[in-house]
PDB file of C-alpha atoms in Angstrom:
ATOM      1  CA  MET T   1     -47.366 147.055   7.105  1.00  0.00           C
ATOM      2  CA  LYS T   2     -46.781 145.978  10.670  1.00  0.00           C
ATOM      3  CA  LEU T   3     -44.462 143.045  11.284  1.00  0.00           C
ATOM      4  CA  GLU T   4     -45.020 140.383  13.882  1.00  0.00           C
ATOM      5  CA  PRO T   5     -42.546 140.791  16.777  1.00  0.00           C
ATOM      6  CA  THR T   6     -41.676 137.092  16.637  1.00  0.00           C
ATOM      7  CA  ALA T   7     -40.837 137.378  12.928  1.00  0.00           C
ATOM      8  CA  VAL T   8     -38.267 140.120  13.512  1.00  0.00           C
ATOM      9  CA  LYS T   9     -36.804 138.713  16.733  1.00  0.00           C
ATOM     10  CA  PRO T  10     -33.494 137.746  15.033  1.00  0.00           C
ATOM     11  CA  SER T  11     -33.178 141.286  13.652  1.00  0.00           C
ATOM     12  CA  VAL T  12     -33.824 142.778  17.077  1.00  0.00           C
ATOM     13  CA  ALA T  13     -31.115 140.547  18.556  1.00  0.00           C
ATOM     14  CA  ARG T  14     -28.689 141.592  15.807  1.00  0.00           C
ATOM     15  CA  LEU T  15     -29.436 145.282  16.449  1.00  0.00           C
ATOM     16  CA  LYS T  16     -28.910 144.880  20.196  1.00  0.00           C
ATOM     17  CA  ARG T  17     -25.553 143.258  19.495  1.00  0.00           C
ATOM     18  CA  ALA T  18     -24.664 146.170  17.195  1.00  0.00           C
ATOM     19  CA  ARG T  19     -25.663 148.620  19.928  1.00  0.00           C
ATOM     20  CA  GLY T  20     -23.226 146.868  22.267  1.00  0.00           C
ATOM     21  CA  GLN T  21     -20.485 147.112  19.652  1.00  0.00           C
ATOM     22  CA  ILE T  22     -21.121 150.829  19.156  1.00  0.00           C
ATOM     23  CA  ASP T  23     -21.022 151.392  22.922  1.00  0.00           C
ATOM     24  CA  ALA T  24     -17.684 149.550  22.975  1.00  0.00           C
ATOM     25  CA  VAL T  25     -16.327 151.779  20.184  1.00  0.00           C
ATOM     26  CA  ILE T  26     -17.335 154.901  22.099  1.00  0.00           C
ATOM     27  CA  ARG T  27     -15.618 153.603  25.243  1.00  0.00           C
ATOM     28  CA  MET T  28     -12.497 152.724  23.246  1.00  0.00           C
ATOM     29  CA  LEU T  29     -12.298 156.181  21.684  1.00  0.00           C
ATOM     30  CA  GLU T  30     -12.918 157.946  24.987  1.00  0.00           C
ATOM     31  CA  ALA T  31     -10.171 155.848  26.612  1.00  0.00           C
ATOM     32  CA  GLY T  32      -7.717 156.566  23.805  1.00  0.00           C
ATOM     33  CA  GLU T  33      -7.411 152.916  22.802  1.00  0.00           C
ATOM     34  CA  ASP T  34      -6.104 151.504  19.541  1.00  0.00           C
ATOM     35  CA  CYS T  35      -7.653 153.004  16.398  1.00  0.00           C
ATOM     36  CA  GLU T  36      -7.553 149.720  14.474  1.00  0.00           C
ATOM     37  CA  ALA T  37      -9.561 147.872  17.121  1.00  0.00           C
ATOM     38  CA  ALA T  38     -12.163 150.656  17.230  1.00  0.00           C
ATOM     39  CA  VAL T  39     -12.561 150.672  13.446  1.00  0.00           C
ATOM     40  CA  THR T  40     -12.861 146.869  13.400  1.00  0.00           C
ATOM     41  CA  GLN T  41     -15.683 147.023  15.966  1.00  0.00           C
ATOM     42  CA  LEU T  42     -17.347 149.857  14.084  1.00  0.00           C
ATOM     43  CA  ALA T  43     -17.248 147.890  10.827  1.00  0.00           C
ATOM     44  CA  ALA T  44     -18.790 144.869  12.570  1.00  0.00           C
ATOM     45  CA  ALA T  45     -21.586 147.049  13.961  1.00  0.00           C
ATOM     46  CA  ALA T  46     -22.271 148.579  10.545  1.00  0.00           C
ATOM     47  CA  LYS T  47     -22.485 145.128   8.955  1.00  0.00           C
ATOM     48  CA  ALA T  48     -24.859 143.925  11.680  1.00  0.00           C
ATOM     49  CA  ILE T  49     -27.127 146.939  11.142  1.00  0.00           C
ATOM     50  CA  ASP T  50     -27.147 146.379   7.371  1.00  0.00           C
ATOM     51  CA  ARG T  51     -27.999 142.701   7.774  1.00  0.00           C
ATOM     52  CA  ALA T  52     -30.799 143.539  10.195  1.00  0.00           C
ATOM     53  CA  GLY T  53     -32.250 146.003   7.692  1.00  0.00           C
ATOM     54  CA  TYR T  54     -32.214 143.500   4.842  1.00  0.00           C
ATOM     55  CA  SER T  55     -33.693 140.847   7.100  1.00  0.00           C
ATOM     56  CA  ILE T  56     -36.536 143.168   8.089  1.00  0.00           C
ATOM     57  CA  ILE T  57     -37.284 143.939   4.427  1.00  0.00           C
ATOM     58  CA  ALA T  58     -37.215 140.229   3.529  1.00  0.00           C
ATOM     59  CA  THR T  59     -39.577 139.446   6.405  1.00  0.00           C
ATOM     60  CA  GLY T  60     -41.927 142.195   5.219  1.00  0.00           C
ATOM     61  CA  LEU T  61     -41.869 140.880   1.652  1.00  0.00           C
ATOM     62  CA  LYS T  62     -42.695 137.354   2.800  1.00  0.00           C
ATOM     63  CA  GLN T  63     -45.515 138.586   5.031  1.00  0.00           C
ATOM     64  CA  CYS T  64     -46.967 140.859   2.352  1.00  0.00           C
ATOM     65  CA  TYR T  65     -46.814 138.100  -0.260  1.00  0.00           C
ATOM     66  CA  ARG T  66     -48.462 135.647   2.130  1.00  0.00           C
ATOM     67  CA  GLU T  67     -51.229 138.061   3.141  1.00  0.00           C
ATOM     68  CA  GLU T  68     -51.919 139.906  -0.119  1.00  0.00           C
ATOM     69  CA  GLY T  69     -50.450 137.735  -2.879  1.00  0.00           C
ATOM     70  CA  PRO T  70     -48.093 138.952  -5.597  1.00  0.00           C
ATOM     71  CA  ASP T  71     -50.435 141.783  -6.589  1.00  0.00           C
ATOM     72  CA  GLY T  72     -50.187 143.229  -3.079  1.00  0.00           C
ATOM     73  CA  LEU T  73     -46.459 143.898  -3.405  1.00  0.00           C
ATOM     74  CA  ASP T  74     -45.614 147.520  -4.121  1.00  0.00           C
ATOM     75  CA  ALA T  75     -42.396 147.136  -6.121  1.00  0.00           C
ATOM     76  CA  GLU T  76     -41.584 150.837  -6.044  1.00  0.00           C
ATOM     77  CA  ARG T  77     -41.922 150.999  -2.267  1.00  0.00           C
ATOM     78  CA  MET T  78     -39.768 147.885  -1.828  1.00  0.00           C
ATOM     79  CA  GLU T  79     -37.110 149.331  -4.131  1.00  0.00           C
ATOM     80  CA  LYS T  80     -36.993 152.510  -2.025  1.00  0.00           C
ATOM     81  CA  LEU T  81     -36.524 150.431   1.132  1.00  0.00           C
ATOM     82  CA  PHE T  82     -33.658 148.470  -0.398  1.00  0.00           C
ATOM     83  CA  LEU T  83     -31.995 151.609  -1.736  1.00  0.00           C
ATOM     84  CA  ALA T  84     -32.287 153.286   1.651  1.00  0.00           C
ATOM     85  CA  LEU T  85     -29.859 150.665   2.962  1.00  0.00           C
ATOM     86  CA  SER T  86     -27.251 151.230   0.260  1.00  0.00           C
TER      87      SER T  86
END
């Protein structure tokens, strides 16, 4: 299933923010900065990536349900997507 770019725009923004946080962590580590600050930024990036993933799955579920009805949902495939994020 292909998602509409406008439907996933918030997820794209969240992923770009996470990319910035990861770049900041790399700079911090290369500069020998405080470990605690680097780990805090890394945790924030990980959470942003997780949220983006769940948001993308939710958007796909809504779109699939809208286009194909409840019988069009492949529960096994959706379960695999959710578990891939855990």
